[in-house]
CSV table of C-alpha atoms and ligand atoms in Angstrom, one decimal:
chain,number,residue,atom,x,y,z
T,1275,UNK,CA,92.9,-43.5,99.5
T,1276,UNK,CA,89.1,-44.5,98.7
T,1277,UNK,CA,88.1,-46.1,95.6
T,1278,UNK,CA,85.7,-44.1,93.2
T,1279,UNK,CA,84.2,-46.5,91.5
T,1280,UNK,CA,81.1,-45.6,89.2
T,1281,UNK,CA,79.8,-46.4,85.8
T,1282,UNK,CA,80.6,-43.1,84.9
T,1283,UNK,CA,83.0,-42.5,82.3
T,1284,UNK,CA,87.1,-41.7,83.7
T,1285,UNK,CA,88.0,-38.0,83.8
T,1286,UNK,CA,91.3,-36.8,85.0
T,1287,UNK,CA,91.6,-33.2,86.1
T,1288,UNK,CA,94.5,-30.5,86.8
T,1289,UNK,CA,93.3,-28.3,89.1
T,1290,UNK,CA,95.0,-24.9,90.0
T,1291,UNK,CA,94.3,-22.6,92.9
T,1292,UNK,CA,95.5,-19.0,93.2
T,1293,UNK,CA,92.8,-17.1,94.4
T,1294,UNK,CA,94.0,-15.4,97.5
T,1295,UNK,CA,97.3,-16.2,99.3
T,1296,UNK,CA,97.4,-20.2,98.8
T,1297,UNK,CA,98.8,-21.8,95.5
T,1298,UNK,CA,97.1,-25.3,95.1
T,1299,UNK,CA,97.9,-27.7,92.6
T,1300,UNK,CA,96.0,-31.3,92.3
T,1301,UNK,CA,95.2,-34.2,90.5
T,1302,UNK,CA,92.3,-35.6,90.5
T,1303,UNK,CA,91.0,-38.6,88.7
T,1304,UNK,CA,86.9,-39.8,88.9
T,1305,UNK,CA,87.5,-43.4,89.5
T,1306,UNK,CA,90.6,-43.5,91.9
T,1307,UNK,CA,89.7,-40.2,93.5
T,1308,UNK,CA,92.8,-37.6,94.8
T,1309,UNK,CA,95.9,-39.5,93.0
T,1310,UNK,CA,98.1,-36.2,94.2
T,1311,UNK,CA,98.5,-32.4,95.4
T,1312,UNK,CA,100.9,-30.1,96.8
T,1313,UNK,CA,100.5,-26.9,98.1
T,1314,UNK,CA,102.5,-23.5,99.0
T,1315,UNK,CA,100.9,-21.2,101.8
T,1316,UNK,CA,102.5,-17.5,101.2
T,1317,UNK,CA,100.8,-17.0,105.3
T,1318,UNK,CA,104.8,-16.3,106.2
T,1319,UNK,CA,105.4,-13.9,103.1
T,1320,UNK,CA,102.3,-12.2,104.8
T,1321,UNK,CA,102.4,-12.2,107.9
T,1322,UNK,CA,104.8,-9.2,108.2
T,1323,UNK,CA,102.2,-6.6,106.6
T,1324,UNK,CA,99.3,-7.9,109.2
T,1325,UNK,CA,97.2,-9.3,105.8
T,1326,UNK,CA,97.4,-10.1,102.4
T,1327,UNK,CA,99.1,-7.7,100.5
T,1328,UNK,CA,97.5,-8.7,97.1
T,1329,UNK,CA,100.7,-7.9,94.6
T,1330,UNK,CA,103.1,-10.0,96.7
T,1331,UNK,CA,100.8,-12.7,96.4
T,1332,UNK,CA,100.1,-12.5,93.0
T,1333,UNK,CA,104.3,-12.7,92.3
T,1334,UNK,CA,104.2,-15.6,94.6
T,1335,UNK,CA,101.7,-17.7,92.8
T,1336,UNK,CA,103.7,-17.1,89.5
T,1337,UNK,CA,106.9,-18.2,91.2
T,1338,UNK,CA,105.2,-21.2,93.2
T,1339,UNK,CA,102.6,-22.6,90.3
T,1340,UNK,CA,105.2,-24.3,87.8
T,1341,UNK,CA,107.2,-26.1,90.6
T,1342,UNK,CA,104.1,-27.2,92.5
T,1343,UNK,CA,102.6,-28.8,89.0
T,1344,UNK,CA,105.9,-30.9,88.7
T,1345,UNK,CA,106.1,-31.8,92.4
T,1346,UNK,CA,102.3,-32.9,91.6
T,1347,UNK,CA,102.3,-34.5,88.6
T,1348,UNK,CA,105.0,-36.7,90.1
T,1349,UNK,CA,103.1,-37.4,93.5
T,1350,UNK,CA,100.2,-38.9,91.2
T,1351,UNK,CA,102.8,-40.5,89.0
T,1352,UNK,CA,101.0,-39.2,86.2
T,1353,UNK,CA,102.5,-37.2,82.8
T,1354,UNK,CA,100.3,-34.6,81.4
T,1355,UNK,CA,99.4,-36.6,78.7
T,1356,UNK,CA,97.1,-38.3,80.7
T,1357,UNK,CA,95.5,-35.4,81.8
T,1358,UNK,CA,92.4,-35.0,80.4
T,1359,UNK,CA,90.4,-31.5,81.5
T,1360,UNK,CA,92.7,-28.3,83.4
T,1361,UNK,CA,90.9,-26.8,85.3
T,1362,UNK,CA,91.6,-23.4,87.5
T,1363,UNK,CA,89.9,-21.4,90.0
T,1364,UNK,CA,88.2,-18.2,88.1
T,1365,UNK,CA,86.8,-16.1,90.8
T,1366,UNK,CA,86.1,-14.9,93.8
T,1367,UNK,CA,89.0,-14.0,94.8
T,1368,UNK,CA,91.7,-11.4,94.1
T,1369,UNK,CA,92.0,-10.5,90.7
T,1370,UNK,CA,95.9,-10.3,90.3
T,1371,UNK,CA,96.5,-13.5,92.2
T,1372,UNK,CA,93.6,-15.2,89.9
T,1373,UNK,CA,94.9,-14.4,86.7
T,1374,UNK,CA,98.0,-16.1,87.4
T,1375,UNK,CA,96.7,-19.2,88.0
T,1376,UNK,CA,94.2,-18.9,85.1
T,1377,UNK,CA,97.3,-17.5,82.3
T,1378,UNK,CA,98.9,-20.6,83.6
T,1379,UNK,CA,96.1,-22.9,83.3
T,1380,UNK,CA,95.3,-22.2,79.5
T,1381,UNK,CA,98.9,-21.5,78.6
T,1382,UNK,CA,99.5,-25.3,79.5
T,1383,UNK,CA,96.3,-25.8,77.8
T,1384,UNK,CA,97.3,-24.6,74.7
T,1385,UNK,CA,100.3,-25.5,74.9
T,1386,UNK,CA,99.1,-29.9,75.4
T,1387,UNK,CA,96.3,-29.4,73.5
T,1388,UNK,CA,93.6,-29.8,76.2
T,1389,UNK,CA,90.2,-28.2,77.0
T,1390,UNK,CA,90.2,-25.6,80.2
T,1391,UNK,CA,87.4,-25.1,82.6
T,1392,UNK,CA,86.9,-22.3,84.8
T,1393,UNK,CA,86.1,-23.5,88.8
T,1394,UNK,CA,84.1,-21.0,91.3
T,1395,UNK,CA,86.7,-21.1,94.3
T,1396,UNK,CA,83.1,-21.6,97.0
T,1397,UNK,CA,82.2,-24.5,95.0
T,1398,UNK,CA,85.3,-25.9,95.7
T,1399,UNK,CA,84.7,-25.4,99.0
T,1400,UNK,CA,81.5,-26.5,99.0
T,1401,UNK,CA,81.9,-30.1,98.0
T,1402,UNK,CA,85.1,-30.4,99.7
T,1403,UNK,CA,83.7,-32.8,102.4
T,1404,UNK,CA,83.1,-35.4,99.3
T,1405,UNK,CA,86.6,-35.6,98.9
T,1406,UNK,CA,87.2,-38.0,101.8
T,1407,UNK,CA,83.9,-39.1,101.7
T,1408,UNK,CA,82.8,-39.5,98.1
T,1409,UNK,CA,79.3,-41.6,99.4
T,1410,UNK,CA,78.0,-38.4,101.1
T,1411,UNK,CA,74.7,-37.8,99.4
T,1412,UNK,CA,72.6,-34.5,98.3
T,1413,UNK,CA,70.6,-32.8,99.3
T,1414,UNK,CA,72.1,-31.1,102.1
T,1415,UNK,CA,72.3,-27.3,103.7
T,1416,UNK,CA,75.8,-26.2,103.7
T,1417,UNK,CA,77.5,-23.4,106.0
T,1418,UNK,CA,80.2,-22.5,104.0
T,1419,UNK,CA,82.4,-20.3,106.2
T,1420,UNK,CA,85.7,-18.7,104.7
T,1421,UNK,CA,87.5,-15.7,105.1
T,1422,UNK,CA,85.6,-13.4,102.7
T,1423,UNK,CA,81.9,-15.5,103.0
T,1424,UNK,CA,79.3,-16.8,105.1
T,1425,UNK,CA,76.3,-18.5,103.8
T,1426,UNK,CA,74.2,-21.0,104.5
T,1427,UNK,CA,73.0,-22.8,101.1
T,1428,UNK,CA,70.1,-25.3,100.3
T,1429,UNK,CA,72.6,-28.0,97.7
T,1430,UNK,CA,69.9,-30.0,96.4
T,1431,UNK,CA,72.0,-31.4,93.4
T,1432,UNK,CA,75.0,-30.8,92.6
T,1433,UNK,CA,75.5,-27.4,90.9
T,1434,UNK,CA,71.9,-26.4,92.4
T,1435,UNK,CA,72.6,-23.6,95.1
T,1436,UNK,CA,70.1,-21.9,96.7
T,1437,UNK,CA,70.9,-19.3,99.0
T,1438,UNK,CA,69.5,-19.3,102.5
T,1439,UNK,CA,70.9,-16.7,104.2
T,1440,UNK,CA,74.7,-15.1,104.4
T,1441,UNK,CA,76.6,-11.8,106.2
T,1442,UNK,CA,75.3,-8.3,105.6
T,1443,UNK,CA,78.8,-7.3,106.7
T,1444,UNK,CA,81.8,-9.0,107.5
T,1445,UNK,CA,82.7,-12.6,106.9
T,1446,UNK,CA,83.0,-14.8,109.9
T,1447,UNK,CA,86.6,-15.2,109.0
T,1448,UNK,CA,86.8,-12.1,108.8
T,1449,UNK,CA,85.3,-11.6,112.7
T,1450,UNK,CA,88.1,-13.8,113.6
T,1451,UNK,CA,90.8,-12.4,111.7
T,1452,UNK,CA,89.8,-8.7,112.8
T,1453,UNK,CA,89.5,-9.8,116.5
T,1454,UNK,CA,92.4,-11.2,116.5
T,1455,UNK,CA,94.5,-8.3,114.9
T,1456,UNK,CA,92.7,-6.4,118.1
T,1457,UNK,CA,94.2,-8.8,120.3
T,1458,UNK,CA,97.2,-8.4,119.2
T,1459,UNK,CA,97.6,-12.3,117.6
T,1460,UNK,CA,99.4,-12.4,114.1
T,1461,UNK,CA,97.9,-13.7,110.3
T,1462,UNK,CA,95.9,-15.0,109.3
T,1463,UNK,CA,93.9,-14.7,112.7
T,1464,UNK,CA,91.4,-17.8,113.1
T,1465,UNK,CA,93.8,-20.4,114.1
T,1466,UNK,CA,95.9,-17.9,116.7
T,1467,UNK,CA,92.4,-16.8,118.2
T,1468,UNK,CA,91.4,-20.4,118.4
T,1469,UNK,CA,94.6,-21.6,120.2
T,1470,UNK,CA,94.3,-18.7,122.8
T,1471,UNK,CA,90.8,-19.5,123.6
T,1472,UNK,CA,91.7,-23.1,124.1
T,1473,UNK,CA,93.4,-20.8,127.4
T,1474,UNK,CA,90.2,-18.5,128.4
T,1475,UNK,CA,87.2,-18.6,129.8
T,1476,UNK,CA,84.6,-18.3,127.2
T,1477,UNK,CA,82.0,-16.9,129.4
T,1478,UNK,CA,84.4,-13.7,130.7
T,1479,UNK,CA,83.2,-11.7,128.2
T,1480,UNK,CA,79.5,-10.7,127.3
T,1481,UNK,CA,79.8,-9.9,123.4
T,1482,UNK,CA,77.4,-9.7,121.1
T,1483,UNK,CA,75.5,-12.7,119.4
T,1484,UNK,CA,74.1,-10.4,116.3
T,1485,UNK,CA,71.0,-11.2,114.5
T,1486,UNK,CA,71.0,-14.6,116.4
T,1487,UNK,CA,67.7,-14.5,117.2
T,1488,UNK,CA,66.6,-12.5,114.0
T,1489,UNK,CA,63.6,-14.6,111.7
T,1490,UNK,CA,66.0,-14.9,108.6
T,1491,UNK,CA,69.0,-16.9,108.2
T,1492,UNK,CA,71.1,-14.0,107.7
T,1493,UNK,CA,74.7,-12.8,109.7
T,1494,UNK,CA,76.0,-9.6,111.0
T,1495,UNK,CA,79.5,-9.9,112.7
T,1496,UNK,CA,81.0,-6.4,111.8
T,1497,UNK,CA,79.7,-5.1,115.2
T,1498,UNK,CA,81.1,-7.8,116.9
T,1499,UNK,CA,84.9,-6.7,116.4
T,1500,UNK,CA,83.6,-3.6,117.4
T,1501,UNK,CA,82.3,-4.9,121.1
T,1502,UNK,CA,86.1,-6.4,120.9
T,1503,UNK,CA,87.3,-3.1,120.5
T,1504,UNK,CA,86.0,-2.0,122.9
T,1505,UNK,CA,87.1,-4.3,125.8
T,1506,UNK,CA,90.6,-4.1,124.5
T,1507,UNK,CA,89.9,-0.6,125.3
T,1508,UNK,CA,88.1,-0.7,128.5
T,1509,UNK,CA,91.1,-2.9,129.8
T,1510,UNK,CA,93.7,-0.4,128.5
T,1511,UNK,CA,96.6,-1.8,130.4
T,1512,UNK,CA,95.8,-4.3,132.4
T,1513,UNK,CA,95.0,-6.6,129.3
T,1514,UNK,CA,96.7,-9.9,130.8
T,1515,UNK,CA,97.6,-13.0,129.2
T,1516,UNK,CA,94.6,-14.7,130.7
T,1517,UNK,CA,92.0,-11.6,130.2
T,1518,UNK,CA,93.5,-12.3,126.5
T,1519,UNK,CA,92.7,-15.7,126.4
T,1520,UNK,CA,89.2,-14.6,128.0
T,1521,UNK,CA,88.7,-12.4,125.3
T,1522,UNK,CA,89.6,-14.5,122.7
T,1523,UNK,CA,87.6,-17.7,124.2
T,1524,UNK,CA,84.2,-14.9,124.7
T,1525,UNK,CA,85.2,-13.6,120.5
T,1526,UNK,CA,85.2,-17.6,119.7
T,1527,UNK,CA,82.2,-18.6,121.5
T,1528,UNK,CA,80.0,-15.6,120.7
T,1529,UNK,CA,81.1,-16.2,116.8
T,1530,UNK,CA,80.5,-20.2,116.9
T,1531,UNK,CA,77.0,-19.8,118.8
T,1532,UNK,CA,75.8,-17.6,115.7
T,1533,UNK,CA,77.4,-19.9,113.3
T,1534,UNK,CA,75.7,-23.2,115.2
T,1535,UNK,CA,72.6,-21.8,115.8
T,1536,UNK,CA,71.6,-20.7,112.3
T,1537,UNK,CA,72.9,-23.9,110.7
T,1538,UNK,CA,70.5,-25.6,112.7
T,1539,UNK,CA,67.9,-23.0,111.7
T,1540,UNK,CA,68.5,-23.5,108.1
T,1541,UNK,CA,68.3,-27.3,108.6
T,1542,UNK,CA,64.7,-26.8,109.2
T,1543,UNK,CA,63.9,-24.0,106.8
T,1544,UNK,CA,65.0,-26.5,103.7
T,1545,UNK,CA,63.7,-29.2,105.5
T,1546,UNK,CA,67.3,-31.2,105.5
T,1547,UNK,CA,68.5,-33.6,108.0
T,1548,UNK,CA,72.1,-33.0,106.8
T,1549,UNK,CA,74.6,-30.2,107.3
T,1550,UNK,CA,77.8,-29.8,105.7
T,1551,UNK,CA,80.3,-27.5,106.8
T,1552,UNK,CA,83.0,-25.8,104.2
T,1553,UNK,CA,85.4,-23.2,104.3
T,1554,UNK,CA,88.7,-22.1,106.1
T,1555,UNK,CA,85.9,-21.5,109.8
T,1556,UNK,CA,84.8,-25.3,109.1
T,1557,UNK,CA,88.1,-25.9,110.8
T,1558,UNK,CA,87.1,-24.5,114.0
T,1559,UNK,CA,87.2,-27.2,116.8
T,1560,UNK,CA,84.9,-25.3,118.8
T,1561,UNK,CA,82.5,-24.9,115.8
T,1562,UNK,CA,82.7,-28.1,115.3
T,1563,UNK,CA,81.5,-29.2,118.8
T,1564,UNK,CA,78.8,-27.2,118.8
T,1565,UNK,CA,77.3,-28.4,115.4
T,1566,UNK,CA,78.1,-31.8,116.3
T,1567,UNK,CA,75.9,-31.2,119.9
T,1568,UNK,CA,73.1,-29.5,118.0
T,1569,UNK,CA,72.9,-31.4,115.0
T,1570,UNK,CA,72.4,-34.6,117.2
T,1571,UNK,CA,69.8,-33.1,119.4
T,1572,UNK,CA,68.2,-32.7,116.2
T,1573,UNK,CA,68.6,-36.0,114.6
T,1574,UNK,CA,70.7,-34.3,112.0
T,1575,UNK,CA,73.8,-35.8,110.4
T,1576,UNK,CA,77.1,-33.4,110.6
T,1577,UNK,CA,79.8,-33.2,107.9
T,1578,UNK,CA,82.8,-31.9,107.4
T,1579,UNK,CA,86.0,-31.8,104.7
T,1580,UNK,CA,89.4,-33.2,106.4
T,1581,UNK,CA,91.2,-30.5,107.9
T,1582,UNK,CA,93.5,-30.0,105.2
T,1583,UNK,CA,90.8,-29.3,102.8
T,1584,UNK,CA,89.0,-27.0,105.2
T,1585,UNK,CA,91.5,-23.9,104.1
T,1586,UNK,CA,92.4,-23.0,100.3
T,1587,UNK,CA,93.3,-26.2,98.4
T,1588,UNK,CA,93.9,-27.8,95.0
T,1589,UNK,CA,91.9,-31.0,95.1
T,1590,UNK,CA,88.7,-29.2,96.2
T,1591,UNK,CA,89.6,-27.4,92.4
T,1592,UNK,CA,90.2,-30.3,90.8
T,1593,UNK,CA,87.3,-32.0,92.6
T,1594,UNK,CA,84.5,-29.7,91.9
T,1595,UNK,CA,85.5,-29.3,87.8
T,1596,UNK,CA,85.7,-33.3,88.0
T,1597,UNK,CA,82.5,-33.4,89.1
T,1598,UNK,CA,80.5,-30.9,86.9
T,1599,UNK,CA,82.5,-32.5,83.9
T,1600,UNK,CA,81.3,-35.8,84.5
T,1601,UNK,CA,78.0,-34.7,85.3
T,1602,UNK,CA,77.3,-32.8,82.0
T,1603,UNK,CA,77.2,-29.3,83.9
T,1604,UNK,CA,80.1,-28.5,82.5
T,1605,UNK,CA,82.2,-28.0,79.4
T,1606,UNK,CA,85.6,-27.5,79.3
T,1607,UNK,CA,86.7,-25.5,75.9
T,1608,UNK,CA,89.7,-25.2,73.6
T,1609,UNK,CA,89.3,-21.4,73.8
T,1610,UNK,CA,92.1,-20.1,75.5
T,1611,UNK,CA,91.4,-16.6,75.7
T,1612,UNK,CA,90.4,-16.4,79.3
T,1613,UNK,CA,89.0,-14.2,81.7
T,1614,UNK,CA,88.8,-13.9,85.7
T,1615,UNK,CA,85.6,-13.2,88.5
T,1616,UNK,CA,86.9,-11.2,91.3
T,1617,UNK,CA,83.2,-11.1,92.7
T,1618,UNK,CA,81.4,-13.8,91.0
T,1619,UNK,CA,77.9,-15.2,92.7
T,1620,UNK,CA,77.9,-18.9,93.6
T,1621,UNK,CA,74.3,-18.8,92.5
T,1622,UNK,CA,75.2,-18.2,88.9
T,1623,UNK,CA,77.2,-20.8,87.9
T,1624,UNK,CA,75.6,-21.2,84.1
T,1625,UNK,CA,78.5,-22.7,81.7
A,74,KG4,O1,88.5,-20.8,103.1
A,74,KG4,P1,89.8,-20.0,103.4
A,74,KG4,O2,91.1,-20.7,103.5
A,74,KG4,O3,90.0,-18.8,102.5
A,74,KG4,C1,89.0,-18.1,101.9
A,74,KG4,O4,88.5,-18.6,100.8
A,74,KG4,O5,88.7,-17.0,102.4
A,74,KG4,O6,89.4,-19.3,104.8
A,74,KG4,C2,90.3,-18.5,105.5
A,74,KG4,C3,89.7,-18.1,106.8
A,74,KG4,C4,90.5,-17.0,107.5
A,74,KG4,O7,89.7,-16.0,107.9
A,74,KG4,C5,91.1,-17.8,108.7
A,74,KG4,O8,91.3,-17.0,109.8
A,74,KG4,C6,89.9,-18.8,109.0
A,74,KG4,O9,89.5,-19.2,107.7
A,74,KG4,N1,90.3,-19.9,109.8
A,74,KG4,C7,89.9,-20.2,111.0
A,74,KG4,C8,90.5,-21.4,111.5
A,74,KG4,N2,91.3,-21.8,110.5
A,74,KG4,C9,91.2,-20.9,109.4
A,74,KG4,N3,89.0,-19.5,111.8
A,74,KG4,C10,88.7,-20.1,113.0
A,74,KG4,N4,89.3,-21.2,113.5
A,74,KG4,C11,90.2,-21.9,112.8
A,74,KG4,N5,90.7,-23.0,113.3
A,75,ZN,ZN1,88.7,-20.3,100.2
């Protein structure tokens, strides 16, 4: 565990994640950094119905929340009383699933007497990396690559987001998850298609690289799954275990190129020399080689969160509302009627 220390004053922050089909729950604390977290993945619950069936998971994150807080709390050897700021994710995400963890956030609230803050779910992601590695300066570009979004984002301070570029259609994720489903691999479908193409040739295939050579710095991967389709179809029968692998290494590598190639783009278009990766994709060992490669051709420095803060989390909750607390960007209130942000822009994060 790294030390935190700064002259700022000491915030401690509950942090609760619900957006889609991961309940997070986390303690946070600005001097001594992460002092605990657990977390409950419903993937299994889902996995059946081929996605995220957004009801079950909303039922899920009511049954997981309370347990997870107790389980967390006594990780970080901490009683709520020293909790300063709750704080919970209120949007994107799915609207059912969200509520439940922002009910439970200002129910507690009220209920301890502390202030609530609302946390955008892609900031979280966003300064995930600073998590293990607290030092990591701004400014920075950041690819932040989930399973609903891809962007590329000029951070020049902390809560100043400018957007670079980011999908017209589908989500990167998304091109893996979609793929995948083609190819007959379970949910969620990023990690499946990457362990496959660990097996396959990644040249086998000619796919697509859309808009990779197009002068702005945005993505385009819906037709991508579509070239999939197709080869699944072409193949018909014959679709062996290594012409799956093949097809999953060619999905990977077409994906990652895109994703490396306009990172490294957007590095010089904000005039950065370093890239920070976020988002469930950012835990793409392929992806990761390739920005590694290309940001040292470059002279660029490379970051990325842990892997188990690549994917829907707690601490990058209670991380981010740590930090804007601390920071005077945000304000935490004794207001407790509450609202959610299914589709909420990570550019306008006003308090
Ligand atoms: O950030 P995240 O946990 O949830 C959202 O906020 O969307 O990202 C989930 C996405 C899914 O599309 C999943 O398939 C993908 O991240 N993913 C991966 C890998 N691990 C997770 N994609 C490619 N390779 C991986 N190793
Ligand atoms: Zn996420």
């Amino acid at each position: 565990m790294f030390q935190f220390n700064n002259d700022l004053p000491r915030l401690r922050v509950l942090g609760i994640e619900s957006s889609c089909d991961e309940t997070g729950v986390a303690v946070y604390d600005s001097h001594r950094g992460l002092l605990g977290d657990a977390l409950h993945s419903q993937v299994a619950m889902h996995q059946a119905y081929g996605g995220v069936v957004p009801e079950l998971a909303s039922r899920d994150h009511i049954a997981r929340t309370l347990p997870l807080l107790a389980q967390t709390l006594e990780l970080a050897q901490c009683g709520m009383a020293e909790i300063d700021v709750i704080a919970y994710t209120r949007g994107p995400g799915l609207a059912g699933a969200l509520l439940v963890g922002a009910g439970l956030a200002c129910a507690l609230a009220m209920a301890t007497d502390k202030p609530v803050l609302g946390v955008h779910h892609l900031e979280g992601h966003l300064l995930s990396p600073l998590l293990s590695d607290p030092g990591l300066d701004f400014p920075f570009v950041a690819l932040l690559v989930s399973g609903g979004h891809t962007m590329l984002l000029d951070v020049r301070a902390l809560g100043h987001y400018r957007l670079l570029g980011e999908t017209v259609d589908d989500a990167a994720g998304e091109a893996f998850d979609k793929s995948a489903k083609l190819l007959g691999l379970g949910y969620p479908g990023g990690p499946a298609l990457a362990r496959l193409a660990a097996e396959g040739n990644p040249r086998a295939f000619a796919l697509p690289r859309p808009k990779l050579h197009s002068a702005d710095l945005d993505f385009s991967f819906a037709g991508l799954k579509t070239a999939v389709l197709t080869q699944v179809n072409r193949i018909g029968g014959d679709l062996t275990a290594q012409r799956r692998a093949d097809l999953a290494a060619s999905t990977q590598e077409a994906i990652t190129d895109v994703l490396a190639a306009k990172a490294v783009d957007a590095l010089a278009a904000a005039g950065r020399d370093t890239l920070v990766v976020a988002g469930g994709v950012g835990a793409n060992r392929r992806l990761r080689d390739k920005l590694d490669i290309a940001c040292s051709r470059i002279g660029a420095r490379v970051r990325y969160p842990d892997l188990q803060w690549c994917t829907d989390n707690g601490p990058m909750i209670a991380h981010a509302a740590c930090r804007r607390v601390v920071a005077g960007l945000a304000h935490p209130r004794r207001d407790y009627a509450f609202d959610v942000r299914p589709r909420w822009d990570l550019t306008d994060l006003a308090d």
